[in-house]
XYZ file of C-alpha atoms in Angstrom:
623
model
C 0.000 0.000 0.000
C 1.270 3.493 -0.972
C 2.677 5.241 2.520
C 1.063 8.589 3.300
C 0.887 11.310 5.287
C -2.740 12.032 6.201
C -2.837 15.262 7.174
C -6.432 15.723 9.338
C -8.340 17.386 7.028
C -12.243 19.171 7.185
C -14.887 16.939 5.307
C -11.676 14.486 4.228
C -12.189 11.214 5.478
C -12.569 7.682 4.860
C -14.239 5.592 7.397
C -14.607 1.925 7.818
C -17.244 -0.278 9.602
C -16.473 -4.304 9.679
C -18.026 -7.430 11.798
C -19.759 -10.765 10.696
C -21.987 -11.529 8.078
C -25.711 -10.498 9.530
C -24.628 -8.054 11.680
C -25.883 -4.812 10.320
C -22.768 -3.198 8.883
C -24.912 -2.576 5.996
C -27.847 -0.913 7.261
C -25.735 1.521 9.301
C -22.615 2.396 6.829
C -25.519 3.259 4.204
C -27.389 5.186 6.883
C -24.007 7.671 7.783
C -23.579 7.925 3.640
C -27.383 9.459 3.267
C -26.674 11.398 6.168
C -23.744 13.024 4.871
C -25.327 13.517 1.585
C -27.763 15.430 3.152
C -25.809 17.619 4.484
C -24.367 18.554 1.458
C -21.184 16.502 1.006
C -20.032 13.894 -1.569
C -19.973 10.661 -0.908
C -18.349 6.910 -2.078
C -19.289 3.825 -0.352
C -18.550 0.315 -1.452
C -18.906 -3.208 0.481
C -16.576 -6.278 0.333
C -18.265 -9.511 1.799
C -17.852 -13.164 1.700
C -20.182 -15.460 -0.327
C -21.694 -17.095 2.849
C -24.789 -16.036 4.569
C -23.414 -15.299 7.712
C -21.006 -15.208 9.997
C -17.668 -14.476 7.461
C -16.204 -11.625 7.960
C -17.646 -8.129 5.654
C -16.460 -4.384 5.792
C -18.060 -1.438 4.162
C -16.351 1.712 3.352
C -17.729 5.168 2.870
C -15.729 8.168 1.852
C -16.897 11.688 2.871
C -15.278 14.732 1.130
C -17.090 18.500 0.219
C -15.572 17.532 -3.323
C -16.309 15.067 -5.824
C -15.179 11.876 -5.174
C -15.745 9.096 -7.597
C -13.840 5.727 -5.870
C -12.142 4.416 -2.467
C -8.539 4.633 -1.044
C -7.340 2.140 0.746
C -5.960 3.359 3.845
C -8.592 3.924 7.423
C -9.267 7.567 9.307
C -12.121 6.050 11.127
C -12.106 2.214 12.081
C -15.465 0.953 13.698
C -14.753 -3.033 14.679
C -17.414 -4.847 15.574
C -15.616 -7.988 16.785
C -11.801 -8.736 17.348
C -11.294 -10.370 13.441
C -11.916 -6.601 11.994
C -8.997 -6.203 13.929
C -6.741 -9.065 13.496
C -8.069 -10.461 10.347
C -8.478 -14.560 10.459
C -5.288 -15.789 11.019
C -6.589 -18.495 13.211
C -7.340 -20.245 9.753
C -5.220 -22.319 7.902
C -6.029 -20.052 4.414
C -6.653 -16.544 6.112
C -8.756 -14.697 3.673
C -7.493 -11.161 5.543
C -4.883 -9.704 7.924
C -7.062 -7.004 10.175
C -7.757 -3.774 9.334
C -6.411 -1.874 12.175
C -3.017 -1.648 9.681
C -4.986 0.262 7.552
C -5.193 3.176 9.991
C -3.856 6.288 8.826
C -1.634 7.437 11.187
C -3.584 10.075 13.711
C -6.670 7.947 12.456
C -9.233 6.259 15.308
C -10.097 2.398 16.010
C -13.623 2.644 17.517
C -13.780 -1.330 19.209
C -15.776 -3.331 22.343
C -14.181 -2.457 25.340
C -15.127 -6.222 26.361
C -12.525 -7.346 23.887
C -10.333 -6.168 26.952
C -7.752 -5.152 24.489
C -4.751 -3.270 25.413
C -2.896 -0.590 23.775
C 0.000 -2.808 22.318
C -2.003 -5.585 21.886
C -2.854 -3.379 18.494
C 0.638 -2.427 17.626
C -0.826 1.084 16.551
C 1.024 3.918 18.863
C 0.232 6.360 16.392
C -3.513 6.075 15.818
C -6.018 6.484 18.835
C -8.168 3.909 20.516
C -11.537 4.399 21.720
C -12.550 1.082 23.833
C -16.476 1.003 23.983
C -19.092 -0.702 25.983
C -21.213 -1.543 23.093
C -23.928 -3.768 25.427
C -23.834 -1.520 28.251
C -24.771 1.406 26.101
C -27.626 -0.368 24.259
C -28.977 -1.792 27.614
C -28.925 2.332 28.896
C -30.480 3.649 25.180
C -33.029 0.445 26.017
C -33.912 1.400 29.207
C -35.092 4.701 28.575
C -37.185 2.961 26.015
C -38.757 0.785 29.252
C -36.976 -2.534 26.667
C -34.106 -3.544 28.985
C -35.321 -6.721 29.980
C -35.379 -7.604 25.853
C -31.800 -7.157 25.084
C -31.143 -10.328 23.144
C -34.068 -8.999 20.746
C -32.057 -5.971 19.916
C -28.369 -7.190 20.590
C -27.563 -6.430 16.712
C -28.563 -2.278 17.466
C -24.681 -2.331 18.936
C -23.607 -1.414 15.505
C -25.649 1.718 16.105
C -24.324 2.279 19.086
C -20.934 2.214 17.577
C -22.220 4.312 14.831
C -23.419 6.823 16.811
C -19.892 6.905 18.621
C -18.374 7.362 15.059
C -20.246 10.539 14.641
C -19.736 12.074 17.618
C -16.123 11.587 17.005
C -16.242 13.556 14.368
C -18.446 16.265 15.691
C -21.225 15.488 12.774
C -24.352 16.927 13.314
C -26.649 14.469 15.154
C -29.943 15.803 13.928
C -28.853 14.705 9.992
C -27.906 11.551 11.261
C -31.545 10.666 13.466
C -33.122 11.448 9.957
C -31.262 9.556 8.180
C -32.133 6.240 10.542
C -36.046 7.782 10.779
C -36.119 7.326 7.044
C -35.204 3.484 7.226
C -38.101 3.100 9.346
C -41.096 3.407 8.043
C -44.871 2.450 8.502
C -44.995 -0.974 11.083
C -41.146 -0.457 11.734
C -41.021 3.247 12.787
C -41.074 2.569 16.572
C -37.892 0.480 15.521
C -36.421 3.733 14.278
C -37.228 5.430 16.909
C -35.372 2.900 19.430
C -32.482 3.014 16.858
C -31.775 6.789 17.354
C -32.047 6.242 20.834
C -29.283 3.709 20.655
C -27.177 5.963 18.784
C -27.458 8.783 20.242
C -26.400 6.933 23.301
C -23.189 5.953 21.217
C -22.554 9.648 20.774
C -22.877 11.145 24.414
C -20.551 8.726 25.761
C -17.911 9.435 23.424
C -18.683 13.428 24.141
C -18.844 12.918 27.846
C -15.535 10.117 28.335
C -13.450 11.599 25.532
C -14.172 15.316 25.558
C -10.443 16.153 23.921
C -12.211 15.373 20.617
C -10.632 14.039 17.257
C -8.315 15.922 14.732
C -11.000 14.559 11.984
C -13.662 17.110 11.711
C -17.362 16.127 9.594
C -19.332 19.352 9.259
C -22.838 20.166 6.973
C -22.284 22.339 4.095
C -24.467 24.679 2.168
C -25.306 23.295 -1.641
C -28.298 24.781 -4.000
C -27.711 21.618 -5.971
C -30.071 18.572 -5.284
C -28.027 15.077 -5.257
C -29.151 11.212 -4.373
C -27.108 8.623 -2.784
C -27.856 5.724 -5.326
C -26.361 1.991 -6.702
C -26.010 0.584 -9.894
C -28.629 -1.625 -9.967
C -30.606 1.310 -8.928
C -29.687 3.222 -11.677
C -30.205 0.408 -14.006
C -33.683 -0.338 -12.484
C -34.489 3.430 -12.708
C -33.667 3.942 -16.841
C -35.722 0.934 -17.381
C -39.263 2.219 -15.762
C -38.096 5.575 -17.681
C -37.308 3.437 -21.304
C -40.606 1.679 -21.104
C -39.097 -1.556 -20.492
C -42.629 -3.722 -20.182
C -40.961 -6.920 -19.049
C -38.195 -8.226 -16.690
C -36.991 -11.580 -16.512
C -34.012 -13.337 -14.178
C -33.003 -16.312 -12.472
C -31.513 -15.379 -8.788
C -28.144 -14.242 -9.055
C -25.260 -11.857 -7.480
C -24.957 -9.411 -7.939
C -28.174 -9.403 -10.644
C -31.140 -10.138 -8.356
C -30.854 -6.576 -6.658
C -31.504 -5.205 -9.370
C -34.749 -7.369 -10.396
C -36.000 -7.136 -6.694
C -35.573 -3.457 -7.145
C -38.106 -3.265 -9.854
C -40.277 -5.432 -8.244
C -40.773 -3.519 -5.789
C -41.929 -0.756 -8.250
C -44.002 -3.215 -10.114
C -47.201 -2.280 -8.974
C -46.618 1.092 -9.887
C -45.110 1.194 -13.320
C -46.471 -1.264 -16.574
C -44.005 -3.690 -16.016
C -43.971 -7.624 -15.253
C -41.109 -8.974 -13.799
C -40.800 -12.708 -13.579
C -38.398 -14.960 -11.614
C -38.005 -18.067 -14.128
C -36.765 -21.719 -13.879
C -33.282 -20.750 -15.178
C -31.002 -18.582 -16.989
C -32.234 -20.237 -20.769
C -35.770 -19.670 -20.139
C -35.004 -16.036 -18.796
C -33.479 -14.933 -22.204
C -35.482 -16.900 -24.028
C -39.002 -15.391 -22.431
C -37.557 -11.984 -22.689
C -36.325 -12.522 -26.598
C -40.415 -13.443 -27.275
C -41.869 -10.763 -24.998
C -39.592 -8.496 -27.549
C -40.901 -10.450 -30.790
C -44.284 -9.596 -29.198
C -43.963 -5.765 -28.922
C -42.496 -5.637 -25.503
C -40.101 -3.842 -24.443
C -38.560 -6.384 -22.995
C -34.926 -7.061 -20.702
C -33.242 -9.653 -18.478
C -30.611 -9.992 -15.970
C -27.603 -11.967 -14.684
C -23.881 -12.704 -14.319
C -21.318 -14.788 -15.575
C -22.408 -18.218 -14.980
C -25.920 -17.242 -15.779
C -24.810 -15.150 -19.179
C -23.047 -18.801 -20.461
C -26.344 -20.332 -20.250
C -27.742 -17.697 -22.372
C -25.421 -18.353 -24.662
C -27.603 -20.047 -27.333
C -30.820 -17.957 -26.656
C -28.551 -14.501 -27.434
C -27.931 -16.300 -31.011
C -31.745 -17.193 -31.706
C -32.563 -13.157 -30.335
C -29.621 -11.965 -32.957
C -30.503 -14.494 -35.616
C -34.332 -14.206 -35.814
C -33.490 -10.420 -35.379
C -35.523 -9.603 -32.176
C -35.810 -5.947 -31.166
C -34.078 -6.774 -28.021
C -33.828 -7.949 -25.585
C -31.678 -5.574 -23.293
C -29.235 -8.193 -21.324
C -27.622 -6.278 -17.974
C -24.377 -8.722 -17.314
C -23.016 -7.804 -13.802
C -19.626 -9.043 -14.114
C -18.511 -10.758 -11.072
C -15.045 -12.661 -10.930
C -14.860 -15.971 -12.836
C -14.574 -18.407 -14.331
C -17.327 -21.326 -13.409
C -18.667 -20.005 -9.654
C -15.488 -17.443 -9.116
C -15.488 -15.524 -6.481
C -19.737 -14.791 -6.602
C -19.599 -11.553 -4.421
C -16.582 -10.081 -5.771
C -15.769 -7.987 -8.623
C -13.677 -8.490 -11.877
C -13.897 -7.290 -15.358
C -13.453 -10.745 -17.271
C -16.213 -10.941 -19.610
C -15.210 -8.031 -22.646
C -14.495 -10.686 -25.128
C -16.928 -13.537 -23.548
C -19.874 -10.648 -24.186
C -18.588 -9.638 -27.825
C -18.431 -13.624 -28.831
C -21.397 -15.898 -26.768
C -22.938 -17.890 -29.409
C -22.208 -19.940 -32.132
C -21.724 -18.511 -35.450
C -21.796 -14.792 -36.309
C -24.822 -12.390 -35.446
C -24.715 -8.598 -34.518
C -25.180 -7.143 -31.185
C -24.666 -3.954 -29.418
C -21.631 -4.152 -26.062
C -21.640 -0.692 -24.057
C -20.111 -0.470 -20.710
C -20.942 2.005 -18.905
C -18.001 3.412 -16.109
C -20.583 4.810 -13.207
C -23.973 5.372 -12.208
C -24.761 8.560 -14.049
C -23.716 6.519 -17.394
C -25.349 3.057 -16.173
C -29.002 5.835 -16.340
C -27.673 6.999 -19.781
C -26.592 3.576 -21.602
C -29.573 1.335 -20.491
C -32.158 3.859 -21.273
C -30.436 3.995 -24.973
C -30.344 0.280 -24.985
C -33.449 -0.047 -25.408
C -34.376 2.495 -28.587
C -31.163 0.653 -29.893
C -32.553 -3.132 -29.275
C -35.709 -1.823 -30.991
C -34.231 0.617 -33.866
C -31.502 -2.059 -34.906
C -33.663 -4.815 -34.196
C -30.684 -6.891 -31.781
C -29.913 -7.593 -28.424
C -27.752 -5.038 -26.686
C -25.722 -5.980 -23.315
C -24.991 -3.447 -20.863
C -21.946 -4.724 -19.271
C -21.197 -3.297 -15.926
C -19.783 -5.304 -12.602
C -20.736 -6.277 -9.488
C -18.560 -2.743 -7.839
C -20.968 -0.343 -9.931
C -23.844 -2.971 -8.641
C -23.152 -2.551 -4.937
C -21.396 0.742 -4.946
C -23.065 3.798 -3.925
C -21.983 7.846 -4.826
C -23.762 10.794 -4.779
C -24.581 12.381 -8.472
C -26.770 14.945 -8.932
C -30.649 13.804 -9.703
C -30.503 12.278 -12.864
C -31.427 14.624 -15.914
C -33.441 13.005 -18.272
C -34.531 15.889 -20.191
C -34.274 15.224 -23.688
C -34.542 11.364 -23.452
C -37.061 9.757 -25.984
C -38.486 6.421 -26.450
C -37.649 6.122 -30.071
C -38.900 1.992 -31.014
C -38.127 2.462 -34.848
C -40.056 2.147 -37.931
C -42.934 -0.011 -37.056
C -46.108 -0.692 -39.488
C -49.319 0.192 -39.367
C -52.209 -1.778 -41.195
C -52.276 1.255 -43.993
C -48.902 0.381 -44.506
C -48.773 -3.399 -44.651
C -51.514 -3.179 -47.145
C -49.522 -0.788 -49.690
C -46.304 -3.608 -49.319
C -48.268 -6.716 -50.019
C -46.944 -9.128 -49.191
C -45.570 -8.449 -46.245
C -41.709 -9.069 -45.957
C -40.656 -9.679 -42.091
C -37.002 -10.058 -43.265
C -36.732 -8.065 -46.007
C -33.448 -7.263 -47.222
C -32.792 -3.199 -47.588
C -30.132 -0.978 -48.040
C -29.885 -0.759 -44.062
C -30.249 -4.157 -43.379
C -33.303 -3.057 -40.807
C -36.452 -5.074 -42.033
C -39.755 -3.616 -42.013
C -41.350 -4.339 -38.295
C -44.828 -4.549 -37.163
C -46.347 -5.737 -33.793
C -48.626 -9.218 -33.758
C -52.310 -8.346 -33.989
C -51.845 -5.645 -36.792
C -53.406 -6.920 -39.675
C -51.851 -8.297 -42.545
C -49.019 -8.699 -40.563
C -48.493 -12.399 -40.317
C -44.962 -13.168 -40.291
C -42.670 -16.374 -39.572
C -39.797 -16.732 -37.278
C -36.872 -19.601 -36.985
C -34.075 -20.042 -35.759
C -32.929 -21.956 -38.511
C -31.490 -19.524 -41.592
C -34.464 -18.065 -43.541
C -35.797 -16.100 -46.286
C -37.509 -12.801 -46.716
C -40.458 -14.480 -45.532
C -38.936 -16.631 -42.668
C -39.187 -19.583 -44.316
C -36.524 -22.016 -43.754
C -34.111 -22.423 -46.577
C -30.355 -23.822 -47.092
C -30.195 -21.840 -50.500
C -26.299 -20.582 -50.871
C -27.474 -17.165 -52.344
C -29.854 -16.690 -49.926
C -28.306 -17.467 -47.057
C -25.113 -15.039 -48.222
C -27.999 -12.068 -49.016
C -29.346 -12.736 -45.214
C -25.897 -12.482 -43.214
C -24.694 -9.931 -45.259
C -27.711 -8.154 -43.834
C -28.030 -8.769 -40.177
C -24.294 -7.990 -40.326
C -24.907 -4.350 -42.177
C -26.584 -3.169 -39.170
C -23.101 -2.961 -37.217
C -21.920 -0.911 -39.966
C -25.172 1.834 -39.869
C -25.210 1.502 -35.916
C -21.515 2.889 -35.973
C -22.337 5.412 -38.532
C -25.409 6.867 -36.719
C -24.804 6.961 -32.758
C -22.824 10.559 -31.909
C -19.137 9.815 -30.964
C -19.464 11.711 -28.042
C -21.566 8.693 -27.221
C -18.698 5.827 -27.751
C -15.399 7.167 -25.881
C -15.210 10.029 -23.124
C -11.239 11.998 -23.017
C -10.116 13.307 -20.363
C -7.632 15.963 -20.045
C -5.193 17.666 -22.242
C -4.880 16.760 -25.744
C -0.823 15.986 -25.101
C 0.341 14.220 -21.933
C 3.235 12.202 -20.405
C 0.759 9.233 -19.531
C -2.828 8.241 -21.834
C -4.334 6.141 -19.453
C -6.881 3.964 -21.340
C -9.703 1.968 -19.232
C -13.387 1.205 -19.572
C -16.147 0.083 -16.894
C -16.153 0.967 -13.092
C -12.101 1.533 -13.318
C -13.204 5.225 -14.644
C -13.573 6.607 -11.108
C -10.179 5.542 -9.937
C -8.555 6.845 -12.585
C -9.918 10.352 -13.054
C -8.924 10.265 -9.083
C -5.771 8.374 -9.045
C -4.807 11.244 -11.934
C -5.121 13.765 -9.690
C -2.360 12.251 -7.280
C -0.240 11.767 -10.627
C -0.584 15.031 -11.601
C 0.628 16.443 -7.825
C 3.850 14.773 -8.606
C 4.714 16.528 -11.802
C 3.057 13.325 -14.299
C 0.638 14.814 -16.649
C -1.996 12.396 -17.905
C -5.222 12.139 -19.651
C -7.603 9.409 -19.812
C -9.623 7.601 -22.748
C -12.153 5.812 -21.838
C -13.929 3.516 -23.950
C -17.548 3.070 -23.843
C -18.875 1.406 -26.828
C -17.354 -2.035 -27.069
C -19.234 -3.659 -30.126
C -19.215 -1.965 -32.663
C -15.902 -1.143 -31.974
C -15.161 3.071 -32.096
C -11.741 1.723 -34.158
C -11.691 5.534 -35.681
C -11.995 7.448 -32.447
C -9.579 5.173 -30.714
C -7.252 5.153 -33.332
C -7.370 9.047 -33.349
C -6.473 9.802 -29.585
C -3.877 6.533 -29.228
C -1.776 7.148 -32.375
C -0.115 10.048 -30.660
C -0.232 9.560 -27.385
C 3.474 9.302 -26.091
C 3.595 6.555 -23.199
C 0.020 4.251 -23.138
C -0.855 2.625 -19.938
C -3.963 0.492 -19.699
C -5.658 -0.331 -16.665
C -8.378 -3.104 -15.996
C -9.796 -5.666 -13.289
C -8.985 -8.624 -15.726
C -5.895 -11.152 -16.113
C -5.512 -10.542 -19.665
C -6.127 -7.011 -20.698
C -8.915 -7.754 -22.646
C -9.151 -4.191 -24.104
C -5.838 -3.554 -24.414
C -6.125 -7.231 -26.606
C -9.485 -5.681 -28.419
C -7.796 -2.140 -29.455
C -4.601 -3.763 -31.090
C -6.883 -6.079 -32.997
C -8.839 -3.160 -34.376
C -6.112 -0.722 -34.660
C -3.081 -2.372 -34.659
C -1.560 -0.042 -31.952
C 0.032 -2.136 -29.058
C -0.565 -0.448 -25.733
C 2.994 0.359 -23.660
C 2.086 -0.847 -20.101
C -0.348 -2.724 -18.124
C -1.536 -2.335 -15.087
C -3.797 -5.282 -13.935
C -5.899 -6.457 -11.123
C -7.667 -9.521 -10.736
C -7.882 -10.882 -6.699
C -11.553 -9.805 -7.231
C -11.153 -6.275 -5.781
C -11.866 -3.132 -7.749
C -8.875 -0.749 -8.110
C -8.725 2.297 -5.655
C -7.253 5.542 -6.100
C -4.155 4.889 -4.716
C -3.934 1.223 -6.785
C -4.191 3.916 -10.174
C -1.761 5.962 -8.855
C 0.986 3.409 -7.463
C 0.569 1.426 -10.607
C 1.287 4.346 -13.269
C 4.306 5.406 -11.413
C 5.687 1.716 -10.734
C 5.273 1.369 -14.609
C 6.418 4.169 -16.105
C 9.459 4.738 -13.525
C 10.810 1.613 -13.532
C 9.787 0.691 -17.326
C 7.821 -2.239 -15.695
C 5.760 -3.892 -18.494
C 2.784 -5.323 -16.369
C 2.071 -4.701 -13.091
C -0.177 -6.543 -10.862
C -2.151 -4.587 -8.045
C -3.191 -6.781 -4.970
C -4.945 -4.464 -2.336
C -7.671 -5.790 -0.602
């Protein structure tokens, strides 16, 4: 980990809240980022946990600042342990899976822990951070005693994380009212005396820190004033959200992670928007039912992960053969292959999404790098699916899933449902006969919806005619791929560039950093440490995967003096993907691939590792 000196710094500060599996971390680290966000300050918060239920160890980190901040760091100001292995990791186990945080402590930084540990001083080796020993239970039995609940403490034991919580924010002088409406607002309707009982409990947390460590904490949380009106929001929130706004008519998945938050999310919205989302059998009916809900006039979407995206292999072909207007597939990378790592993060499937499927068919790749562009590219998807007549795949990861930033409220002024060219009666009767796959100078066949008469049509997924009849003629069959294959060619010619790759920074640098996906916060932030040590970089991302932007690409790589590319992949699957379309070899590689996303810090150590020491490929390994 890069060494530095944290300097205690206003509305600066990164803090950390870790225990087992089931014991609330969640609920409380997303309460303290809402609270911040309302009062006015930007916010980063990301989760690592195991793939068990309970009882493994999980962490969540938010970052606080009063300016933007798009991804973690990896080093501690504020440390909240819930048990002794946030501490001192696992090393009880034969294959410890972590080492304790309490290394991870910036110097100056606090450890906020159980008292009833009965941990001393050295036992943490950390002379240079301060400890604040807590008794969690006795607190919670004090906050449920005012409440007249003391005699039901092992209903409530878990409300010790908002004890500690509370603690946390005293420590940092944040204001206490912003935080008791931020747990009010998790407790709604049949559960609001529960939120009541929670505030209790943390304001408890707070006044002992106030009253038994007065001297206060060089770390300093404060409100500010903003006229501009921001969300805390996920991924699959932001997914979920574009597809109510595209129209999308009909959801299908087979449970997943990181996927099914984003199909439970829309569920929950079901009722209130024209949508029907369906949990099916498996991943090959999911596709499958969403590829016929689209050949019905449905705006129609599904979806998964890895292992679920192979079995959809063959279902994606029939969608792109029998040119369906969709569906939309979401694939929330997660690291692979077969089961992986199934809650961690990795961004191994570029080339799996660009090739699933036998034979040749077209389809639409865009990857959006945060939540602001996961809003953008899904709503398109889904005018593209239905303009181009093909499935489209949204490929994000399981960090942009579970992540959560602040981002202004999403602007969707000027976003229209455009569904293509599709016939009316009065104009099926002036084609006679009607021509499902005709071929045209576009490749897009005339489209109508079922019902509309004179619009009877076949469908196979064996090759076809104009009519959809099956045939094995040689002429025909050349006439019908040369077709579906145009449409790559018209989709690259009609979608804006400013669409396909985002640049960042000046036209001529020291360092073009080239990434694509969720690495795009790291490295706009991990540029600004470069940049404070003389290295001037810019940044191409690349958005559009298939087709490929070769042109664009080719444009801002040709002259860039030193390349270095950075992804969450073994292989540098882009960097592999832009020399095959533009035969320019990218200089360096920074990689990471122990399931992790990159952090600022990761960006930063990597460049300078590379381009100092003229290291080819480096591998990052933070936790």
């Amino acid at each position: 980990m890069r060494k530095v000196s944290r300097l205690a710094e206003e509305n600066n500060l990164t803090w950390v809240i870790g225990g087992p599996q089931g014991s609330g971390i969640n609920s409380v680290a997303e309460t303290f980022a809402k609270a911040c966000a309302r009062g006015g300050l930007c916010v980063f918060a990301n989760i690592e946990y195991h793939s068990n239920i309970k009882g493994e160890h999980s962490y969540y980190r938010v970052r606080i600042s009063d300016r933007e901040v798009r991804s973690h760091v990896d080093w501690i100001d504020v440390l909240i342990a819930l048990d002794k292995e946030t501490l001192f990791g696992d090393l009880h186990k034969e294959y410890p899976t972590h080492t304790g945080h309490r290394s991870e402590v910036s110097p100056g930084g606090a450890i906020i822990y159980d008292s009833a540990l009965k941990l001393k001083p050295e036992d943490l080796s950390r002379p240079d951070v301060k400890l604040y020993p807590i008794p969690y239970t006795e607190i919670l039995v004090g906050a449920l005693k005012e409440a007249g609940r003391d005699k039901e403490l092992s209903k409530y034991q878990v409300m010790v994380n908002t004890v500690a919580f509370g603690a946390s924010t005293a420590l940092i002088d944040y204001d206490f009212d912003l935080v008791a409406e931020a747990i009010k607002e998790g407790f709604t309707g049949r559960k609001a005396a529960l939120g009541d009982l929670n505030i209790k409990a943390a304001r408890h947390g707070y006044n002992y820190i106030k009253k038994i460590f007065p001297d206060g904490f060089a770390y300093k949380v404060h409100p500010v004033s903003s006229n501009e009106k921001r969300m805390v929001i996920r991924g699959v929130q932001a997914v979920g959200i574009a597809k109510l706004k595209a129209g999308c008519a009909f959801q299908t998945y087979y449970p997943i992670t990181p996927a099914t938050d984003e199909s439970e999310f829309l569920e929950t919205h079901q009722r209130d928007y024209n949508i029907v989302v369906v949990q099916t059998e498996d991943e090959i009916s999911a596709v499958l039912m969403a590829t016929g809900a689209a050949h019905a006039g449905a705006r129609a979407a599904t979806s998964t992960s890895g292992p679920g995206f192979s079995l959809m292999a063959e279902g994606l072909g029939w969608a792109g053969h029998t040119e369906a207007p969709g569906p939309v597939v979401i694939l929330y990378q997660r690291a692979g292959p077969s089961t992986g790592l199934p809650t961690r993060t990795e961004q191994g499937d570029l080339q799996f999404a660009l090739h699933a499927g036998h034979g040749e068919f077209p389809r639409m790749v865009i990857a959006p790098g945060d939540v602001v562009e996961c809003f953008q590219d899904t709503f398109d998807a889904f005018n593209y699916a239905e303009k181009y007549q093909m499935p489209v795949i949204i490929l994000t990861d399981k960090f942009t899933a579970s992540s959560y930033c602040s981002v202004p409220i999403f602007d969707n002024n000027g976003f229209q449902i455009d569904r293509g060219r599709i016939l009316d009666e009065h104009d099926l009767t002036a084609m006679s006969p009607y021509k499902r796959y005709e071929v045209t100078p576009l490749g897009i066949s005339p489209r109508t919806l079922p019902g509309t008469r004179g619009g009877i049509w076949h469908t196979t997924g064996d090759e076809h005619d104009e009519f959809g009849h099956i045939t094995e003629n040689s002429e025909t069959r050349i006439r019908m791929m040369q077709k579906r294959m145009r449409k790559l060619q018209v989709v690259a010619e009609t979608i804006p560039d400013a669409k396909k790759v985002n640049f960042f920074g000046p036209k001529e640098a020291d360092v073009t950093i080239v990434g694509w996906g969720s690495t795009k916060g790291a490295i706009l932030d991990g540029v600004l440490d470069l940049e404070g040590d003389g290295i001037r970089c810019n940044f191409l991302q690349v958005r559009y995967i298939s087709p490929f932007p070769t042109e664009l690409v080719t444009k801002h790589l040709s002259t860039a003096w030193r390349k270095v590319l950075v992804e969450n992949n073994y292989s540098g699957q882009l960097g592999a993907l832009i020399r095959e379309h533009t035969g320019i070899s990218i200089d360096y590689k920074i990689l990471k691939y122990n399931g992790r996303p990159f952090s600022q810090n990761e960006v930063y150590e990597g460049v300078k590792e590379a381009i100092r020491n003229n290291v080819k490929e480096v591998v990052m390994a933070h936790a």
